[in-house]
Coordinates of C-alpha atoms in Angstrom, one line a residue:
Chain G
M50 CA -145.8 -93.8 133.5
D51 CA -144.3 -92.1 136.5
S52 CA -144.7 -88.6 135.9
Q53 CA -143.3 -85.9 138.0
H54 CA -145.3 -83.1 137.2
E55 CA -149.0 -81.9 136.5
H56 CA -149.7 -82.2 132.5
D57 CA -151.3 -78.6 132.4
H58 CA -150.2 -78.0 128.8
D59 CA -152.0 -80.8 127.0
D60 CA -151.3 -80.9 123.1
E61 CA -147.9 -78.9 123.5
I62 CA -144.8 -80.5 123.0
H63 CA -142.5 -80.5 125.9
F64 CA -139.9 -82.0 128.0
H65 CA -139.9 -83.7 131.3
D66 CA -138.3 -86.8 133.1
H67 CA -140.3 -89.9 133.0
A68 CA -140.3 -93.5 132.6
H69 CA -141.9 -96.2 130.9
G70 CA -140.4 -99.5 131.2
A71 CA -137.2 -99.2 133.1
V72 CA -135.1 -96.2 132.1
T73 CA -136.1 -92.8 133.3
H74 CA -135.3 -90.7 130.5
R75 CA -136.4 -87.1 128.6
H76 CA -137.5 -86.7 125.1
A77 CA -139.8 -84.6 123.4
H78 CA -143.6 -85.5 123.5
Y79 CA -146.9 -84.2 124.3
H80 CA -150.1 -85.8 126.2
Q81 CA -153.2 -85.5 124.6
H82 CA -156.3 -84.0 126.6
V83 CA -157.2 -86.3 129.5
H84 CA -160.0 -85.8 131.8
E85 CA -159.9 -85.6 135.5
E86 CA -161.0 -88.9 136.4
A87 CA -158.7 -90.5 133.9
A88 CA -156.5 -93.2 135.7
D89 CA -152.9 -93.3 135.1
K90 CA -153.1 -96.1 132.8
E91 CA -155.0 -94.0 130.3
L92 CA -152.6 -91.3 130.7
Q93 CA -149.9 -93.6 129.5
E94 CA -152.0 -94.5 126.4
T95 CA -152.0 -90.7 125.6
H96 CA -148.3 -90.1 125.6
R97 CA -147.3 -89.4 122.4
H98 CA -143.7 -89.9 121.0
T99 CA -141.4 -92.2 119.2
H100 CA -139.0 -94.8 120.7
T101 CA -139.6 -98.0 119.2
Y102 CA -136.8 -100.2 119.1
S103 CA -135.2 -102.5 121.9
F104 CA -131.9 -101.1 121.2
E105 CA -133.1 -97.8 121.9
L106 CA -133.6 -98.7 125.5
Y107 CA -131.2 -96.0 126.7
S108 CA -130.9 -93.5 123.7
H109 CA -133.6 -91.3 125.4
A110 CA -132.1 -91.3 128.9
D111 CA -130.3 -88.2 130.5
S112 CA -126.8 -88.2 131.3
P113 CA -123.5 -85.9 130.7
I114 CA -123.0 -88.0 127.4
H115 CA -126.6 -87.8 126.3
R116 CA -126.5 -84.0 126.6
L117 CA -123.6 -83.6 124.2
D118 CA -124.1 -82.5 120.8
A119 CA -124.7 -85.5 118.3
R120 CA -121.7 -84.1 116.1
T121 CA -119.3 -84.2 119.1
K122 CA -120.3 -87.8 120.2
T123 CA -120.3 -89.1 116.4
I124 CA -116.7 -87.6 115.8
A125 CA -115.2 -88.6 119.2
L126 CA -116.6 -92.1 118.6
V127 CA -115.5 -92.7 115.3
A128 CA -112.1 -91.2 116.4
L129 CA -112.2 -94.1 119.0
I130 CA -112.9 -96.6 116.8
M131 CA -110.3 -95.4 114.2
A132 CA -107.7 -95.6 117.0
I133 CA -108.3 -98.8 118.2
V134 CA -108.2 -100.2 114.5
L135 CA -105.0 -98.5 114.0
T136 CA -103.4 -99.7 117.3
P137 CA -100.9 -102.8 116.8
A138 CA -102.2 -105.7 118.1
A139 CA -98.9 -106.7 119.8
E140 CA -99.7 -104.1 122.4
V141 CA -102.1 -105.7 124.4
W142 CA -102.1 -103.5 127.5
R143 CA -103.3 -100.6 124.9
F144 CA -106.4 -102.6 124.6
G145 CA -106.7 -102.9 128.2
L146 CA -106.7 -98.9 128.4
Y147 CA -109.3 -98.7 125.6
F148 CA -111.4 -101.2 127.6
T149 CA -111.1 -99.1 130.9
A150 CA -111.8 -95.7 128.9
I151 CA -114.8 -97.3 127.1
T152 CA -116.5 -98.6 130.6
L153 CA -115.6 -95.3 132.2
L154 CA -117.7 -93.7 129.2
Y155 CA -120.8 -96.4 129.8
I156 CA -120.7 -95.6 133.4
I157 CA -120.9 -91.9 133.1
A158 CA -123.7 -92.3 130.2
G159 CA -125.7 -94.4 133.0
V160 CA -126.0 -97.5 130.1
P161 CA -125.1 -100.8 131.8
L162 CA -121.8 -102.5 130.2
T163 CA -124.0 -105.8 130.2
F164 CA -126.3 -104.1 127.6
G165 CA -123.4 -103.6 125.6
A166 CA -121.8 -106.7 125.9
K167 CA -125.2 -108.8 125.1
R168 CA -125.3 -106.8 122.0
S169 CA -121.9 -107.0 121.0
L170 CA -122.5 -110.9 120.3
I171 CA -123.4 -109.7 116.9
V172 CA -119.6 -109.6 115.6
L173 CA -119.6 -113.5 116.9
P174 CA -120.5 -115.1 113.3
F175 CA -117.7 -113.2 111.6
V176 CA -115.1 -114.0 114.0
L177 CA -116.0 -117.8 113.6
F178 CA -115.8 -117.8 110.0
A179 CA -112.3 -116.2 110.8
G180 CA -111.6 -118.7 112.9
V181 CA -112.3 -121.4 110.4
L182 CA -110.0 -119.8 108.1
L183 CA -107.1 -119.4 110.3
V184 CA -106.8 -123.2 110.4
F185 CA -105.4 -122.9 106.8
M186 CA -103.4 -119.7 107.2
P187 CA -100.0 -120.4 105.9
D188 CA -96.9 -119.3 108.1
K189 CA -93.6 -120.6 106.9
P190 CA -91.4 -118.5 108.9
H191 CA -92.9 -120.5 112.0
P192 CA -93.4 -124.1 111.1
E193 CA -94.0 -125.3 114.4
A194 CA -97.7 -125.4 114.4
Y195 CA -100.6 -127.3 115.3
N196 CA -101.2 -129.7 112.5
L197 CA -104.7 -131.0 111.7
G198 CA -103.6 -133.6 109.3
F199 CA -103.5 -131.4 106.6
E200 CA -100.0 -131.2 104.7
R201 CA -99.9 -127.7 104.0
Y202 CA -102.3 -126.3 106.4
A203 CA -102.5 -126.2 109.9
I204 CA -103.5 -123.5 113.1
T205 CA -100.2 -121.4 113.2
H206 CA -99.1 -119.0 115.8
G207 CA -99.7 -116.3 112.9
G208 CA -103.2 -117.4 112.4
L209 CA -103.7 -117.0 116.2
Y210 CA -102.3 -113.7 116.2
T211 CA -104.5 -112.3 113.5
L212 CA -107.5 -113.9 115.0
F213 CA -106.6 -111.9 118.2
N214 CA -106.3 -109.1 116.6
A215 CA -109.5 -109.1 114.7
L216 CA -111.4 -110.2 117.8
I217 CA -110.2 -107.7 120.2
K218 CA -110.5 -104.6 117.6
S219 CA -114.3 -105.9 116.4
W220 CA -115.5 -106.4 119.9
L221 CA -113.8 -102.8 121.3
S222 CA -115.2 -101.3 118.1
V223 CA -118.8 -102.8 118.6
L224 CA -119.0 -101.5 122.2
T225 CA -118.0 -98.3 121.1
T226 CA -120.7 -98.1 118.2
I227 CA -123.4 -99.6 120.8
L228 CA -122.4 -96.5 123.0
L229 CA -123.0 -94.1 120.3
Y230 CA -126.6 -95.4 119.3
S231 CA -127.4 -95.8 123.4
T232 CA -126.9 -91.9 124.2
T233 CA -127.7 -90.4 120.7
P234 CA -131.3 -90.9 119.5
F235 CA -131.4 -91.4 115.7
P236 CA -132.9 -88.8 114.5
K237 CA -130.5 -86.2 116.3
F238 CA -127.3 -88.4 114.7
V239 CA -129.0 -87.7 111.2
K240 CA -129.1 -84.2 112.0
G241 CA -125.7 -84.0 112.8
L242 CA -124.7 -85.6 109.6
E243 CA -126.6 -83.1 108.0
L244 CA -125.0 -80.5 109.5
I245 CA -121.7 -81.8 108.7
R246 CA -122.6 -81.7 104.9
V247 CA -123.8 -85.1 104.5
P248 CA -125.6 -85.1 101.0
Q249 CA -129.1 -84.1 101.8
V250 CA -130.5 -87.3 99.9
L251 CA -128.6 -89.5 102.1
T252 CA -129.8 -88.0 105.5
M253 CA -133.2 -88.0 104.2
L254 CA -132.8 -91.7 103.1
F255 CA -131.5 -92.7 106.7
S256 CA -134.4 -90.6 108.6
F257 CA -137.2 -92.4 106.3
L258 CA -135.5 -95.8 106.6
Y259 CA -135.5 -95.6 110.1
R260 CA -138.8 -94.4 110.5
F261 CA -140.5 -97.2 108.3
M262 CA -137.8 -99.8 109.6
S263 CA -140.2 -101.3 112.4
V264 CA -143.4 -100.5 110.4
L265 CA -142.3 -102.8 107.4
T266 CA -140.2 -105.3 109.7
S267 CA -143.8 -105.9 111.4
E268 CA -145.4 -106.5 108.1
V269 CA -143.1 -109.0 107.3
K270 CA -143.3 -110.6 110.5
T271 CA -147.1 -110.8 110.0
M272 CA -146.5 -112.4 106.4
L273 CA -144.3 -114.8 108.0
R274 CA -146.8 -115.9 110.7
A275 CA -149.4 -116.3 107.7
R276 CA -147.1 -118.2 105.6
D277 CA -146.1 -120.5 108.7
A278 CA -149.7 -121.2 109.4
R279 CA -150.4 -122.1 105.8
A280 CA -147.8 -123.3 103.7
F281 CA -146.0 -126.3 105.3
G282 CA -144.2 -129.1 103.5
G283 CA -143.5 -128.8 100.1
S284 CA -140.1 -128.5 98.3
R285 CA -137.3 -126.1 99.1
I286 CA -137.9 -124.6 95.4
W287 CA -141.5 -124.2 96.1
H288 CA -140.6 -122.1 99.5
L289 CA -138.2 -120.0 97.8
K290 CA -141.1 -119.3 95.2
I291 CA -143.4 -118.3 98.2
I292 CA -140.7 -115.9 99.7
G293 CA -140.4 -114.2 96.1
Q294 CA -144.1 -113.7 96.1
M295 CA -143.8 -112.3 99.8
V296 CA -141.4 -109.8 98.6
G297 CA -143.1 -108.9 95.5
S298 CA -146.2 -108.1 97.6
L299 CA -144.3 -106.3 100.5
F300 CA -142.8 -104.3 97.7
I301 CA -146.2 -103.2 96.3
R302 CA -147.4 -102.4 99.7
S303 CA -144.1 -100.4 100.4
Y304 CA -144.3 -98.5 97.5
E305 CA -147.9 -97.7 97.8
R306 CA -147.4 -96.6 101.7
A307 CA -144.6 -94.4 100.2
E308 CA -147.0 -92.8 98.0
R309 CA -149.6 -92.3 100.6
V310 CA -146.9 -90.9 103.0
Y311 CA -145.7 -88.6 100.1
A312 CA -149.1 -87.3 99.7
A313 CA -150.0 -86.7 103.5
M314 CA -146.5 -84.8 103.5
S315 CA -147.2 -82.6 100.7
A316 CA -150.6 -81.8 102.2
R317 CA -148.5 -80.6 105.1
G318 CA -146.2 -78.4 103.5
Y319 CA -143.1 -80.6 102.7
D320 CA -140.8 -79.1 100.3
G321 CA -137.8 -81.2 100.1
T322 CA -136.4 -80.6 103.8
I323 CA -137.1 -82.0 107.0
K324 CA -137.8 -79.4 109.6
T325 CA -136.6 -80.5 113.4
L326 CA -137.9 -78.4 116.4
E327 CA -134.3 -78.5 118.0
V328 CA -131.6 -76.7 116.6
P329 CA -128.8 -78.4 117.7
A330 CA -125.9 -76.2 118.9
F331 CA -122.2 -76.6 120.3
A332 CA -122.1 -75.8 124.2
M333 CA -119.4 -75.3 126.4
R334 CA -119.6 -79.1 127.6
D335 CA -118.9 -80.1 124.1
V336 CA -115.6 -78.1 124.1
V337 CA -114.5 -79.9 127.4
F338 CA -115.7 -83.1 126.3
T339 CA -113.9 -82.8 123.3
V340 CA -110.6 -81.6 124.9
L341 CA -110.8 -84.2 127.8
F342 CA -111.8 -87.1 125.2
F343 CA -109.1 -86.4 122.4
G344 CA -106.5 -85.8 125.5
T345 CA -107.1 -89.5 126.9
L346 CA -107.2 -91.0 123.5
S347 CA -103.7 -89.6 122.6
I348 CA -102.2 -90.6 125.9
I349 CA -103.7 -94.0 125.3
L350 CA -102.2 -94.3 121.6
F351 CA -98.7 -92.6 122.2
W352 CA -97.5 -93.1 125.7
R353 CA -94.5 -95.1 125.9
L354 CA -94.6 -98.3 128.1
Chain Y
M1275 CA -121.0 -110.5 104.4
H1276 CA -120.8 -107.6 106.8
I1277 CA -117.1 -107.2 107.9
P1278 CA -116.4 -106.0 111.2
D1279 CA -114.1 -103.6 112.4
G1280 CA -110.3 -104.9 112.9
F1281 CA -110.8 -107.8 110.1
L1282 CA -109.2 -105.2 107.5
D1283 CA -105.8 -103.6 107.5
T1284 CA -105.2 -99.9 107.1
K1285 CA -104.6 -99.9 103.3
T1286 CA -107.5 -102.0 102.6
W1287 CA -110.2 -100.2 104.6
V1288 CA -108.7 -96.8 103.5
T1289 CA -108.7 -97.6 100.0
T1290 CA -112.1 -99.1 99.7
A1291 CA -113.4 -96.1 101.9
A1292 CA -111.8 -93.8 98.9
A1293 CA -113.2 -95.7 96.2
S1294 CA -116.6 -95.7 97.9
S1295 CA -116.8 -92.0 98.3
I1296 CA -115.9 -91.3 94.9
A1297 CA -118.4 -93.9 93.7
I1298 CA -121.0 -92.7 96.0
A1299 CA -120.6 -89.2 95.3
Y1300 CA -120.9 -89.8 91.7
A1301 CA -124.1 -91.9 92.4
V1302 CA -125.7 -88.9 94.3
R1303 CA -125.4 -86.9 91.0
R1304 CA -126.9 -89.4 89.0
A1305 CA -129.6 -89.8 91.3
N1306 CA -130.3 -86.5 91.6
K1307 CA -130.6 -86.0 88.0
E1308 CA -133.2 -88.5 87.9
L1309 CA -135.0 -87.5 91.5
E1310 CA -138.1 -85.9 91.9
E1311 CA -139.4 -84.3 94.7
K1312 CA -141.3 -87.4 95.8
D1313 CA -138.1 -89.9 95.5
P1314 CA -136.7 -89.2 98.8
P1315 CA -139.4 -90.5 100.6
L1316 CA -140.0 -93.1 98.3
M1317 CA -136.4 -94.4 98.4
G1318 CA -136.3 -94.2 102.0
V1319 CA -139.5 -96.5 102.1
L1320 CA -137.8 -98.9 99.5
A1321 CA -134.5 -99.0 102.1
A1322 CA -137.0 -100.1 104.9
F1323 CA -138.5 -102.7 102.6
I1324 CA -135.0 -104.1 101.6
F1325 CA -134.5 -104.1 105.3
A1326 CA -137.4 -105.8 106.0
A1327 CA -136.9 -108.2 103.1
Q1328 CA -133.6 -109.0 104.6
M1329 CA -135.5 -110.8 107.7
L1330 CA -137.0 -113.5 105.3
N1331 CA -134.8 -116.4 105.8
F1332 CA -134.8 -119.8 104.1
P1333 CA -133.2 -123.0 105.0
V1334 CA -129.8 -123.7 102.8
A1335 CA -128.4 -126.9 103.8
G1336 CA -127.5 -129.0 106.9
G1337 CA -129.6 -127.4 109.0
T1338 CA -128.3 -123.5 108.2
S1339 CA -130.1 -121.2 106.6
G1340 CA -129.4 -118.0 104.5
H1341 CA -131.3 -114.8 103.9
F1342 CA -132.4 -112.4 101.2
L1343 CA -129.7 -109.6 100.3
G1344 CA -131.9 -107.6 98.0
A1345 CA -129.2 -105.6 96.1
A1346 CA -130.2 -107.3 92.9
L1347 CA -133.7 -106.8 93.4
A1348 CA -133.2 -103.0 94.2
A1349 CA -131.1 -102.7 91.0
I1350 CA -133.9 -104.0 89.0
L1351 CA -136.8 -102.4 90.6
I1352 CA -135.5 -99.0 91.1
G1353 CA -132.6 -98.9 88.7
P1354 CA -128.9 -99.0 89.5
W1355 CA -128.1 -95.3 90.9
R1356 CA -131.1 -95.3 93.1
A1357 CA -130.6 -98.8 94.2
M1358 CA -126.8 -97.8 95.2
L1359 CA -128.1 -95.3 97.6
V1360 CA -130.9 -97.6 99.1
M1361 CA -128.4 -100.1 99.4
L1362 CA -126.0 -97.5 101.2
A1363 CA -128.7 -96.5 103.7
V1364 CA -129.2 -100.3 104.6
V1365 CA -125.9 -101.0 105.1
G1366 CA -125.1 -97.6 107.1
V1367 CA -127.9 -98.0 109.5
Q1368 CA -126.9 -101.6 110.0
A1369 CA -123.6 -100.4 111.0
F1370 CA -124.6 -97.3 113.2
L1371 CA -127.8 -98.8 114.7
F1372 CA -127.0 -102.5 114.8
G1373 CA -123.2 -103.0 115.2
D1374 CA -123.9 -105.2 112.0
G1375 CA -120.4 -104.3 110.0
G1376 CA -117.8 -102.5 111.4
I1377 CA -117.4 -98.3 111.3
S1378 CA -113.8 -98.6 109.7
A1379 CA -115.0 -101.3 107.7
L1380 CA -118.0 -99.0 106.3
G1381 CA -116.2 -98.2 103.3
A1382 CA -115.7 -101.9 102.4
N1383 CA -119.1 -103.0 103.2
V1384 CA -120.6 -100.1 101.0
F1385 CA -118.0 -100.8 98.3
N1386 CA -119.2 -104.5 98.4
M1387 CA -122.9 -104.4 98.8
A1388 CA -123.8 -101.0 97.9
I1389 CA -121.7 -100.6 94.7
I1390 CA -120.4 -103.8 93.4
A1391 CA -123.8 -106.0 94.3
P1392 CA -126.2 -103.8 92.3
S1393 CA -123.6 -102.8 89.5
V1394 CA -123.1 -106.4 88.7
A1395 CA -126.8 -107.3 89.3
Y1396 CA -127.8 -104.7 86.8
L1397 CA -125.2 -105.7 84.1
V1398 CA -126.1 -109.3 84.5
Y1399 CA -129.7 -108.5 84.3
G1400 CA -129.3 -106.0 81.4
V1401 CA -127.2 -108.7 79.1
I1402 CA -129.4 -111.3 79.8
K1403 CA -133.0 -109.5 79.8
R1404 CA -133.2 -109.3 76.2
F1405 CA -133.6 -113.6 76.1
S1406 CA -135.4 -113.9 79.2
A1407 CA -136.3 -111.7 81.8
P1408 CA -137.1 -114.3 84.4
V1409 CA -133.5 -116.1 83.5
A1410 CA -131.8 -112.3 83.6
A1411 CA -133.2 -111.7 87.4
F1412 CA -132.3 -115.0 88.4
A1413 CA -128.7 -114.6 87.1
A1414 CA -128.7 -111.1 88.4
G1415 CA -129.3 -112.2 92.0
L1416 CA -126.9 -115.5 91.7
V1417 CA -124.1 -113.7 89.9
S1418 CA -124.3 -110.4 92.2
T1419 CA -124.4 -112.7 95.3
V1420 CA -121.2 -114.8 94.3
V1421 CA -119.4 -111.5 93.0
T1422 CA -119.7 -109.9 96.5
A1423 CA -118.8 -113.1 98.3
L1424 CA -115.6 -113.2 96.3
V1425 CA -114.7 -109.5 96.8
V1426 CA -115.2 -109.7 100.3
A1427 CA -112.3 -112.6 100.3
I1428 CA -110.3 -110.7 98.1
E1429 CA -110.2 -108.0 100.7
L1430 CA -109.8 -110.4 103.7
Y1431 CA -106.8 -111.8 101.9
L1432 CA -105.3 -108.5 101.0
S1433 CA -105.7 -107.7 104.4
G1434 CA -103.9 -110.3 105.8
T1435 CA -106.6 -111.7 107.5
A1436 CA -107.2 -115.0 105.5
P1437 CA -105.3 -116.9 102.6
L1438 CA -106.6 -116.3 99.2
A1439 CA -107.3 -119.9 97.6
I1440 CA -109.4 -121.3 100.5
T1441 CA -111.3 -118.2 101.4
A1442 CA -112.5 -117.5 98.0
S1443 CA -113.4 -121.2 97.3
L1444 CA -115.1 -121.1 100.9
M1445 CA -117.0 -117.9 100.4
T1446 CA -117.7 -118.9 96.8
G1447 CA -119.0 -122.4 96.9
W1448 CA -121.2 -121.2 100.0
H1449 CA -122.6 -118.3 98.1
I1450 CA -123.3 -120.1 95.1
V1451 CA -125.9 -122.0 96.9
I1452 CA -126.7 -119.0 98.8
G1453 CA -126.7 -117.0 95.6
A1454 CA -129.1 -119.6 93.6
A1455 CA -131.8 -118.9 96.3
E1456 CA -131.1 -115.2 96.1
G1457 CA -131.7 -115.6 92.5
L1458 CA -134.8 -117.7 92.4
I1459 CA -136.5 -115.1 95.0
T1460 CA -135.4 -112.2 92.5
A1461 CA -136.8 -114.2 89.7
T1462 CA -139.9 -114.7 91.4
T1463 CA -140.3 -111.5 92.8
V1464 CA -139.9 -109.7 89.5
G1465 CA -142.2 -112.4 87.7
Y1466 CA -144.7 -111.3 90.3
L1467 CA -144.4 -107.8 90.0
A1468 CA -144.6 -108.2 86.1
R1469 CA -148.0 -109.4 86.3
V1470 CA -149.5 -107.3 89.2
R1471 CA -147.5 -103.8 88.9
P1472 CA -145.3 -103.7 85.9
D1473 CA -145.2 -100.2 86.0
L1474 CA -143.2 -100.3 89.1
I1475 CA -140.1 -102.2 87.3
H1476 CA -137.7 -99.8 86.5
G1477 CA -136.0 -102.9 84.7
N1478 CA -138.7 -102.6 82.0
T1479 CA -137.6 -99.3 80.9
A1480 CA -134.5 -99.1 78.5
L1481 CA -131.4 -100.1 80.4
D1482 CA -128.5 -98.1 80.3
V1483 CA -126.2 -101.0 80.7
R1484 CA -123.0 -99.0 79.0
S1485 CA -122.9 -96.4 81.7
I1486 CA -123.0 -99.1 84.8
A1487 CA -120.2 -101.1 82.8
V1488 CA -118.0 -98.2 82.8
F1489 CA -118.8 -97.0 86.1
S1490 CA -118.5 -100.3 87.7
S1491 CA -114.9 -100.8 86.0
I1492 CA -114.0 -97.4 87.2
S1493 CA -114.7 -97.9 90.9
V1494 CA -112.8 -101.4 90.6
A1495 CA -110.2 -99.9 89.0
L1496 CA -110.1 -97.4 91.7
A1497 CA -109.8 -99.7 94.1
V1498 CA -107.1 -101.7 92.6
F1499 CA -105.0 -98.9 91.6
L1500 CA -105.3 -97.1 95.1
S1501 CA -104.5 -100.2 97.0
P1502 CA -100.8 -100.8 96.1
L1503 CA -100.4 -96.9 96.2
A1504 CA -101.9 -97.0 100.1
S1505 CA -100.0 -100.5 101.0
S1506 CA -96.6 -98.5 99.9
F1507 CA -97.2 -96.1 103.0
P1508 CA -96.4 -98.2 106.2
D1509 CA -99.3 -98.9 108.3
G1510 CA -99.6 -95.1 109.7
L1511 CA -99.7 -95.8 113.4
E1512 CA -97.3 -98.6 113.3
R1513 CA -94.8 -96.7 111.4
V1514 CA -95.2 -93.9 114.0
A1515 CA -94.9 -96.8 116.9
H1516 CA -91.9 -97.9 115.2
D1517 CA -90.1 -94.3 115.1
I1518 CA -90.6 -93.7 118.6
G1519 CA -89.1 -97.3 119.3
F1520 CA -92.0 -98.4 121.7
I1521 CA -93.1 -101.1 119.5
D1522 CA -89.9 -103.1 120.3
K1523 CA -90.8 -103.8 123.9
A1524 CA -94.5 -104.5 123.2
T1525 CA -93.5 -107.1 120.5
V1526 CA -91.0 -108.7 122.7
L1527 CA -93.6 -109.2 125.3
F1528 CA -96.0 -110.5 123.1
N1529 CA -93.8 -112.8 121.1
A1530 CA -93.1 -114.6 124.2
L1531 CA -96.6 -115.7 124.0
I1532 CA -97.0 -115.7 120.3
P1533 CA -94.2 -114.9 117.9
D1534 CA -94.6 -112.2 115.2
Y1535 CA -96.2 -113.3 112.1
A1536 CA -95.6 -112.8 108.2
I1537 CA -97.8 -113.2 105.2
P1538 CA -95.4 -114.6 102.8
G1539 CA -95.7 -112.8 99.3
L1540 CA -98.2 -110.5 100.2
R1541 CA -96.6 -107.5 98.3
N1542 CA -94.8 -109.3 95.6
E1543 CA -98.2 -111.6 94.7
W1544 CA -100.0 -108.5 93.7
L1545 CA -100.4 -109.6 90.1
A1546 CA -100.9 -113.1 91.1
T1547 CA -103.8 -111.6 93.3
G1548 CA -105.4 -109.6 90.7
L1549 CA -105.2 -112.5 88.2
A1550 CA -106.7 -114.9 90.8
G1551 CA -109.6 -112.4 91.3
L1552 CA -110.4 -112.3 87.6
L1553 CA -110.1 -115.7 87.3
G1554 CA -112.7 -116.2 90.0
V1555 CA -114.9 -113.6 88.8
G1556 CA -114.6 -115.2 85.3
I1557 CA -115.7 -118.9 87.0
A1558 CA -118.5 -117.1 88.8
L1559 CA -119.8 -115.5 85.4
G1560 CA -119.1 -118.6 83.8
V1561 CA -121.4 -120.7 86.5
G1562 CA -123.9 -117.9 86.4
F1563 CA -124.4 -118.0 82.5
G1564 CA -124.2 -121.7 82.6
L1565 CA -127.1 -121.8 85.4
A1566 CA -128.8 -119.2 83.1
G1567 CA -128.6 -121.0 80.0
I1568 CA -130.1 -124.4 81.8
A1569 CA -132.9 -122.5 83.3
R1570 CA -133.9 -120.7 80.1
R1571 CA -133.9 -124.1 78.3
R1572 CA -136.2 -125.2 80.9
Q1573 CA -138.1 -122.2 80.7
V1574 CA -138.9 -122.7 77.2
G1575 CA -140.5 -126.0 77.6
G1576 CA -142.3 -124.8 80.9
E1577 CA -144.9 -122.5 81.8
T1578 CA -143.7 -118.7 81.5
G1579 CA -143.4 -116.1 84.5

């Protein structure tokens, strides 16, 4: 940990810029008491906080975008996705403008576009699936098509147009989603949802899912390793039965963990709501961002060529 | 089965989003009635359980693999209403944190995986359970997977992204294989839990099949009846673009490369689509019940559980 200041207030939750791994960032954390002679390495181990997932590499960094209220960002980026999806595919240049705007946001946020590009490959399977289907796209008005030997079906211009439409829109939208989670820690996002009156059952579900995702995922990894070490050969059906039993025991472990978690929470005063240290509030920068963002968005949307 | 942004047209994603919102609002009310204070943490951990269990993949055929989906298992283990909310949380987190499934397509993905899949699973389980619980669990996994795949195909078709006949047969065929594995895992899991912790299986209590039958029929009817209503409005932005005239220029530009396309009979064949959808569901149900029958006959001779 590259710490820029003295930790004179051990055990108190506080903020300061620091880095573990690649990115300098800022989030609430505390340090456990460390003796004077403790080496830096020990300091690192006593730094307590939560960011666990690889996709969260940038979510705790600091930038003008990171400092915005979660609600501002969520609404803006969802609006951007809606605009992208609603744009007629024929107007290719508009997608160029969207891409430029998204790139600009990435730069302001200090998130490398390559990070977004790498993670955006997730849309690929669905695009390939659609690619297979467009071979069969009937397109009667334009019979000149690349026939593959089927009588009724061939790659058509209509099909290519459809694929282009889906490809560009899904890719730009995924880039936007990645920007949202790379600039907004998930707990803040959920708090924002709560403030815009998403039912509390759902926001609680989101919070707990987020918290226990990694716990249970690593449990599954352990089980998979155990299985791979012991269960080889055998029939396909037998393997499926093994998975079934793994799911069963994972369920029991999850259930019992949930009961323990609930007991621990009740002991600490849980009353059905989640309390957070920071109460989000709109600031002047949210107003400025909203005006600039929606101004730009409407120019891209409605500007005539 | 996660549809990305850009694959659905406006009428389809608006319709499914509206139907999902209404259905989820109702599910929240129903779940809230059954909910005790300890339930939100429990459901959150179980959402993480479904999320983690989706990591368990199995070989299918020709070097490809499928993964466990979990909607059927959730419906059997915690009851349909809570299963819907748990699946909603999983699908929502996958969309916002992993870019898996689009934001504008979230309504459709929720409709498919959080409403249709657990409802169908619960119905099938409820109907067959009185004959044999393992067979019922198997059929629930199989039929819910196939029906969900079929609904995805119908949504893509209605959006003009893919032709119905081929998409539906491809999706159904492939997902009969995936669904069989899903069914086997679900049955093994339920069987395992029945031996180890039978108290944890909600599906062991009195099943309220009727209200889920009514609920899922209303959800589907909502989607079916809202859809032509939404499609009688022109694609919002495209209409604006037409009105102010800029689309023509852009279209000319694009047509030089790829001519405009038309899906023959997209609007006229509304009835045909509905019929085809019903037919597909009927076939899927028939296959499900047929397989269940065969499995049951085997079950009688073989070991139980």
